[in-house]
Coordinates of C-alpha atoms in Angstrom, one line a residue:
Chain A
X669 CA 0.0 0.0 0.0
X670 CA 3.2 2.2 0.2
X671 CA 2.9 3.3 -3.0
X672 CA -0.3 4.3 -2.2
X673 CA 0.8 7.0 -0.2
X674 CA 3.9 8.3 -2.0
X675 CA 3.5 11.0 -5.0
X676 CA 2.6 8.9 -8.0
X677 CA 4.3 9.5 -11.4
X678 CA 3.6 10.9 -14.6
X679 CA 2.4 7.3 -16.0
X680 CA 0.2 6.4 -13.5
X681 CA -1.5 10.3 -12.9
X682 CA -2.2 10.9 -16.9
X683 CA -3.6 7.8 -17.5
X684 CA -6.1 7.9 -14.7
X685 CA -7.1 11.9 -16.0
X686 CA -7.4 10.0 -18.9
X687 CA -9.6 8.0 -17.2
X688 CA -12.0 10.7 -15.5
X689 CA -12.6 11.8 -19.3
X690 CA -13.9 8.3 -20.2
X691 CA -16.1 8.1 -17.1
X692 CA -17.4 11.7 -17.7
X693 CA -18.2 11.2 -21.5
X694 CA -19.6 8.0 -20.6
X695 CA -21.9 9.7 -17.8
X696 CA -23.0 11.9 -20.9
X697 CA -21.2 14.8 -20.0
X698 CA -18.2 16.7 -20.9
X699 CA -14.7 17.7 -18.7
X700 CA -14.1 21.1 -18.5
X701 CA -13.9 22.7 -15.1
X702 CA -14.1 26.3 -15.5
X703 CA -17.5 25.9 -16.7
X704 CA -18.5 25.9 -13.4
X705 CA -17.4 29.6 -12.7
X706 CA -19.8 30.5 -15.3
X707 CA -22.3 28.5 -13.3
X708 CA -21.6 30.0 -10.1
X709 CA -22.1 33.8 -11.9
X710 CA -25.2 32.4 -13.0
X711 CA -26.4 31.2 -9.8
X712 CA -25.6 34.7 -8.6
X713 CA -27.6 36.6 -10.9
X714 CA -25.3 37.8 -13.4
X715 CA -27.7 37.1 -15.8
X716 CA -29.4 40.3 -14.7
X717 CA -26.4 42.3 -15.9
X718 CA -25.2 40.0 -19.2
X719 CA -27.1 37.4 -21.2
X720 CA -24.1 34.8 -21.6
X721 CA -25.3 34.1 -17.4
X722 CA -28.6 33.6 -18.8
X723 CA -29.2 29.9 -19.4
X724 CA -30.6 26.8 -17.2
X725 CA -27.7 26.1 -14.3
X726 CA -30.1 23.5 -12.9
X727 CA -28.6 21.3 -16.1
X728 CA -24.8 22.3 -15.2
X729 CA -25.3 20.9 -11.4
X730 CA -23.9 17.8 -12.2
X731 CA -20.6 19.3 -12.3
X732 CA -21.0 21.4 -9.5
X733 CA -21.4 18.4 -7.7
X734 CA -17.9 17.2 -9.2
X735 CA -16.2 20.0 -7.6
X736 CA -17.8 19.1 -4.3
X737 CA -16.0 15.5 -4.8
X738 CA -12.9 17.3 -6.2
X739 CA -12.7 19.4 -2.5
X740 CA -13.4 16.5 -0.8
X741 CA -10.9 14.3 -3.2
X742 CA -8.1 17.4 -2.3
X743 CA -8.9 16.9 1.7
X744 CA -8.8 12.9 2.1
X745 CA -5.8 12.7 -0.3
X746 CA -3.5 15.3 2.0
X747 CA -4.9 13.7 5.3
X748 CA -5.2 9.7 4.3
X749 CA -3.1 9.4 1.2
X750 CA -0.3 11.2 2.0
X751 CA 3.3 10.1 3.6
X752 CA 4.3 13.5 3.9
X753 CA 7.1 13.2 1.3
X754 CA 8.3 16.5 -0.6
X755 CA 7.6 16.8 -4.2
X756 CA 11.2 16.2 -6.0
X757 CA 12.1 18.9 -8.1
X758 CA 14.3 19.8 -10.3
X759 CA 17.4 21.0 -7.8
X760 CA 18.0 23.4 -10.6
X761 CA 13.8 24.3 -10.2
X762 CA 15.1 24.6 -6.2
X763 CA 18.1 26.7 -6.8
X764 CA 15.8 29.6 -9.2
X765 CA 13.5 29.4 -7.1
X766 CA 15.6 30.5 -4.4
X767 CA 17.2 33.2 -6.1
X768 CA 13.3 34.9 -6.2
X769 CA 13.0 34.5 -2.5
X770 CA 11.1 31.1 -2.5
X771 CA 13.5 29.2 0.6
X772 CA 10.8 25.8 0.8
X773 CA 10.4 24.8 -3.0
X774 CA 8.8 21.2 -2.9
X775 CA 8.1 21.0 1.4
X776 CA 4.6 21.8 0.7
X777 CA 2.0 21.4 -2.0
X778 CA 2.1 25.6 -2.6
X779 CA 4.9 28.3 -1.6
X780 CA 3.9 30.1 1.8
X781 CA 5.2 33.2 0.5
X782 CA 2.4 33.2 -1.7
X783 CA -0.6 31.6 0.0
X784 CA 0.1 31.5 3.7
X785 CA -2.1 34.4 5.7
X786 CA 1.1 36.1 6.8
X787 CA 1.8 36.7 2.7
X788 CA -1.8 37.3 1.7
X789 CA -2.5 40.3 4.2
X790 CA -0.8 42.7 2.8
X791 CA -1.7 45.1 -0.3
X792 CA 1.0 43.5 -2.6
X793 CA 0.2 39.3 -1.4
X794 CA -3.8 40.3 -1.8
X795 CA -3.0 41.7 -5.2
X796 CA -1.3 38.6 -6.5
X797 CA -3.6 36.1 -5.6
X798 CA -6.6 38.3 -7.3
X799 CA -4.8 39.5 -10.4
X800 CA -4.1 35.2 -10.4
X801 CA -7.5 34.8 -9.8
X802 CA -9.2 37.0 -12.2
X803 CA -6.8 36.5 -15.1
X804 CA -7.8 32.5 -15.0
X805 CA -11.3 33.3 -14.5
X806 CA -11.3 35.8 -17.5
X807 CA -8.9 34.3 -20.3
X808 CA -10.5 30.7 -19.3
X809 CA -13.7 31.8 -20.6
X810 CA -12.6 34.1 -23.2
X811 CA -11.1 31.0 -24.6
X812 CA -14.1 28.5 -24.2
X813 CA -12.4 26.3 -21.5
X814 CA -9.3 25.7 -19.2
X815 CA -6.6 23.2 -18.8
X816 CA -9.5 19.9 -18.5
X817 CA -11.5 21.7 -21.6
X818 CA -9.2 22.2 -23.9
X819 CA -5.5 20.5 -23.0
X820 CA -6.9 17.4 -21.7
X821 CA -10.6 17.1 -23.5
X822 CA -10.4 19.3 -26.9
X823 CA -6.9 18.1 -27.9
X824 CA -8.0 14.4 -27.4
X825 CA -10.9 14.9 -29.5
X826 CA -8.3 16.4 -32.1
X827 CA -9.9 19.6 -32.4
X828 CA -7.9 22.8 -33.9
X829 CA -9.5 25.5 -31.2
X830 CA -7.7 23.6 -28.4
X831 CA -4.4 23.5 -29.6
X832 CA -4.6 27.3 -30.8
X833 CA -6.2 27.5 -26.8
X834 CA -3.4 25.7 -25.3
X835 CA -0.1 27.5 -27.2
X836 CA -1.7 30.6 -25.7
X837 CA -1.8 28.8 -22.2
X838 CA 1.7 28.1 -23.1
X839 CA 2.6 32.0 -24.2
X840 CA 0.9 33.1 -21.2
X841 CA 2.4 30.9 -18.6
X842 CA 6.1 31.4 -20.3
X843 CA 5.6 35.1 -20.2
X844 CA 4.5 34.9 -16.7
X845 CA 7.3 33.0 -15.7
X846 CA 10.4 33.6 -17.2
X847 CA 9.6 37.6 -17.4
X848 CA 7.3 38.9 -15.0
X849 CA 7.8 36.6 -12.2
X850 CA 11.2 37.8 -11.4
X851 CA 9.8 41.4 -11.4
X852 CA 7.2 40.4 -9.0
X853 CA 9.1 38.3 -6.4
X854 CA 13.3 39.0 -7.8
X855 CA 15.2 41.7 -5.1
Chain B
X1224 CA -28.8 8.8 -6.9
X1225 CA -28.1 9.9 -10.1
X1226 CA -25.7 13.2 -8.7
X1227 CA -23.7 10.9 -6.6
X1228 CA -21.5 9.0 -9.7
X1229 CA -20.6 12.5 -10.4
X1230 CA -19.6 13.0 -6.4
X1231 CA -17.7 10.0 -6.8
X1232 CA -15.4 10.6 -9.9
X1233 CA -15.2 14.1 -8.3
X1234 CA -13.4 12.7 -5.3
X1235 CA -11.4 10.4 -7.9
X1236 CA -10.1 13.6 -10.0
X1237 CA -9.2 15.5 -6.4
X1238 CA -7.0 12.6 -5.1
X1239 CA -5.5 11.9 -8.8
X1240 CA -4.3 15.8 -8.9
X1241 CA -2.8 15.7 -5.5
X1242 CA -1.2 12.9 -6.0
X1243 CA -0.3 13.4 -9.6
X1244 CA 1.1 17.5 -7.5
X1245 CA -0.4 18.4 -10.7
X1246 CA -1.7 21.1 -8.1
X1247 CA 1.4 22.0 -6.7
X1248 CA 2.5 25.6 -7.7
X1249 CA 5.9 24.2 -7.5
X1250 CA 4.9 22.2 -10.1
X1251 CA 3.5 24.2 -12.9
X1252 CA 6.4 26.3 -12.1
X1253 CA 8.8 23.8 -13.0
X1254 CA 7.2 23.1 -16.2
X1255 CA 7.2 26.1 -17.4
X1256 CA 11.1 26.2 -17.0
X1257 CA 11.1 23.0 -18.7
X1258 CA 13.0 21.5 -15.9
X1259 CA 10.7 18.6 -15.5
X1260 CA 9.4 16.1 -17.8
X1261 CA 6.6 14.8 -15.1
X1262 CA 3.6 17.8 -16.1
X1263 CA 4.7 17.1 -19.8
X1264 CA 4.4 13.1 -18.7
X1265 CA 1.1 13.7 -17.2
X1266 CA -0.7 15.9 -19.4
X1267 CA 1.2 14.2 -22.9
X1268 CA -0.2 10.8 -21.2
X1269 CA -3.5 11.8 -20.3
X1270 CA -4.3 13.2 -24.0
X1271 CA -2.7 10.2 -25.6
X1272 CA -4.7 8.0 -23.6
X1273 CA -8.3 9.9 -24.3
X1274 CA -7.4 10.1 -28.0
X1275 CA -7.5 6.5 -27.9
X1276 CA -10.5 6.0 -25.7
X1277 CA -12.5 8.7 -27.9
X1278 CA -11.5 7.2 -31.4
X1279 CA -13.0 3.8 -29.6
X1280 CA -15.8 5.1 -28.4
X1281 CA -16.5 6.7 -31.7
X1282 CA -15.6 3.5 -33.6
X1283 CA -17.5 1.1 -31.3
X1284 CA -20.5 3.4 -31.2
X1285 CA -20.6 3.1 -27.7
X1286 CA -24.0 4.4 -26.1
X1287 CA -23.7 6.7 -22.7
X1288 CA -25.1 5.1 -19.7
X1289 CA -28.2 6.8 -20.6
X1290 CA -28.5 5.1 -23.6
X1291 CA -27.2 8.2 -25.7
X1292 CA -25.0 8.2 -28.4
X1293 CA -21.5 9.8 -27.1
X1294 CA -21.3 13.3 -28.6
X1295 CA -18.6 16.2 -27.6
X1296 CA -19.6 19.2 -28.6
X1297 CA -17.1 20.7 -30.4
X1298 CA -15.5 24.4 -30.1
X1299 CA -16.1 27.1 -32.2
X1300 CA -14.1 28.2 -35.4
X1301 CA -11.8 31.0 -34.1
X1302 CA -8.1 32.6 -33.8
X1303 CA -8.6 35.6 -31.9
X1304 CA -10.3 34.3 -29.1
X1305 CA -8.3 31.2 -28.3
X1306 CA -4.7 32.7 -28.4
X1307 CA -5.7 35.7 -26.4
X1308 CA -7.9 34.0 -24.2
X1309 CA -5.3 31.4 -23.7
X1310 CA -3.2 33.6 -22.9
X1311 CA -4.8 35.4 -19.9
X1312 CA -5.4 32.3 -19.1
X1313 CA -1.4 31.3 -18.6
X1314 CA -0.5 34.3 -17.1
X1315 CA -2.9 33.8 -14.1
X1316 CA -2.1 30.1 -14.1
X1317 CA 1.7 30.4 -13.9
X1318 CA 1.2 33.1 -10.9
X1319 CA -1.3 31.6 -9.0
X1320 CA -0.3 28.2 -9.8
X1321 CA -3.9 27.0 -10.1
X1322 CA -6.2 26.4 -12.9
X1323 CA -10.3 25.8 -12.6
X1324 CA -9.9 22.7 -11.3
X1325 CA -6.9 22.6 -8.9
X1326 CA -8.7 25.6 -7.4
X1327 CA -11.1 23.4 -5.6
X1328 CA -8.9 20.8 -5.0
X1329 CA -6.3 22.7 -3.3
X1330 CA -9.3 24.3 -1.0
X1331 CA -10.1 20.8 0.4
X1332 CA -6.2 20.4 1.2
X1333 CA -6.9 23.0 3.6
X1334 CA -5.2 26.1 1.6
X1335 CA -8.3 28.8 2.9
X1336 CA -6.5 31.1 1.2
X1337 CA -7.6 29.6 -1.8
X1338 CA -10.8 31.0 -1.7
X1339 CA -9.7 34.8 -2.6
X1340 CA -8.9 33.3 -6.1
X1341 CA -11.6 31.4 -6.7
X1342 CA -13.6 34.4 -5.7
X1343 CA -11.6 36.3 -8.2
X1344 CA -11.8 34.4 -11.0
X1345 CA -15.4 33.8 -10.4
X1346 CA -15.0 38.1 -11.1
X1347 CA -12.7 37.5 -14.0
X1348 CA -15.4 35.5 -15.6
X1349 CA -18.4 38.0 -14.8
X1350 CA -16.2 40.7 -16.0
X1351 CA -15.4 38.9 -19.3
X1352 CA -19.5 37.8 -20.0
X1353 CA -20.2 41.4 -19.4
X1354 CA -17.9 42.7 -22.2
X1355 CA -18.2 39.9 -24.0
X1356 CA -19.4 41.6 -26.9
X1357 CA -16.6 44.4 -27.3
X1358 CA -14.0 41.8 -27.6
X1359 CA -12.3 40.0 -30.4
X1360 CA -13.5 37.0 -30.8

């Protein structure tokens, strides 16, 4: 059961994604996760103040009720699944990280100088978690889906929008991290 | 009944992506340094794998479990939209280290914190259905 508990590789994680895809299209539905924030505006009454909120949530509750199992999927995995091991980066990954005032790369799941409540409370740690926030929320559905939508579903189903979607995921992210994060967190 | 298969393979996705640290910032981090081959592994596997299962299910004519033939709707015909969309899209992924799904995820790790992005992007996607129709497309 060790294994179980230790981080599982590449070969075992993609091929069960793979896997929630089947079940999911199977079930009659689709995988895309961002759809949900659309469904949550809706439930809110945005449709009061743009027509793309205006449509029937009541059929999108299904996967609502997958993000319910995904929160409870994220708790029982850290508290039963888990033998504490780091995650083993790069030591190069360690080293730049580092350099941008990141000291526990791979101790924990996420860097405290990013999410812990000591870096949030302040204007600049509140800032980076909403700019993060909103610019997921807005490109995701801007470009009709997210990483589940269009990496995982749209390119398995060989259609040309998703790749298009996903070298911009790719531009972004590169951008983000080779130029801008250094400005952001470098000394 | 019906709701609780989708409960289920909820669960199943949010133990897969911890344990995958698909959801690690560290992670994402990494790949975009192209330091690691394990995101590459993951998703590169992942699609591989659900080509396969799609060009069988299409082949086989396999019927959902409601008896439905298997359709995926597809995306719209479009440039614009997808590469600057996508785009946006990586920015805030590479920063906050968590996409759509992850966010949840990473809430039921215990990360509270979590909950000013979702709340943000839940924004960023009000903002975008608002002006929805000034942009590119």
């Amino acid at each position: 059961m060790d294994f179980l508990l230790q981080p599982w590789p590449w070969y075992v994680s993609g091929p069960l994604i793979a896997l929630v895809l089947l079940i999911l299209v199977y079930f009659g539905k689709t995988f895309g996760m961002s759809s949900n924030l659309r469904t949550l505006c809706s439930i809110g009454g945005a449709g009061k103040y743009s027509d793309f909120f205006k449509f029937d949530w009541k059929a999108h509750r299904w996967n609502l009720i997958v993000v319910l199992g995904a929160i409870v999927g994220g708790f029982i995995a850290v508290t039963f699944l888990s033998d504490g091991s780091t995650i083993p980066l790069n030591p190069e990954t360690v080293s730049d990280l580092r350099e941008l005032g990141f000291y526990d790369a791979g101790e924990s799941l996420l860097p405290a100088e990013i999410y812990d409540w000591g870096s949030v409370f302040n204007i600049k740690g509140l800032t980076i978690l909403i700019v993060a926030g909103f610019l997921v929320g807005f490109g995701t559905r801007y470009a009709g889906g997210c990483t589940s939508g269009h990496a995982i579903t749209g390119l398995s189903n060989l259609q040309l929008p998703s790749l298009i979607a996903v070298v911009g995921f790719f531009a972004g992210g590169l951008i983000m991290t080779h130029i801008l994060l250094p400005l952001i967190f470098g000394t | 009944m019906k709701l609780l298969k989708f409960f289920l393979v909820g669960i199943f996705f949010g133990i897969i992506l911890v344990k995958s640290e698909a959801v690690s910032w560290y992670r994402i981090f990494e790949m975009f340094k192209f330091q690691s081959f394990h995101m590459y592994g993951i998703i590169g596997s992942a699609v591989f794998l659900g080509m396969l299962f799609l060009w069988l299910m299409k082949k086989t004519n396999l019927k959902s479990i409601d008896g439905d033939a298997i359709h995926l709707q597809p995306k719209d015909r479009g440039f614009v939209r997808y590469i600057i969309g996508g785009s946006i899209f990586g920015l805030g992924w590479a920063l906050g280290g968590a996409c759509p799904g992850p966010m949840y995820i990473l809430l039921g790790t215990g990360v509270f914190s979590m909950l000013i992005v979702i709340a943000a992007a839940v924004l960023g996607t009000f903002v975008y259905g608002v002006l929805k129709d000034k942009l590119p497309h």
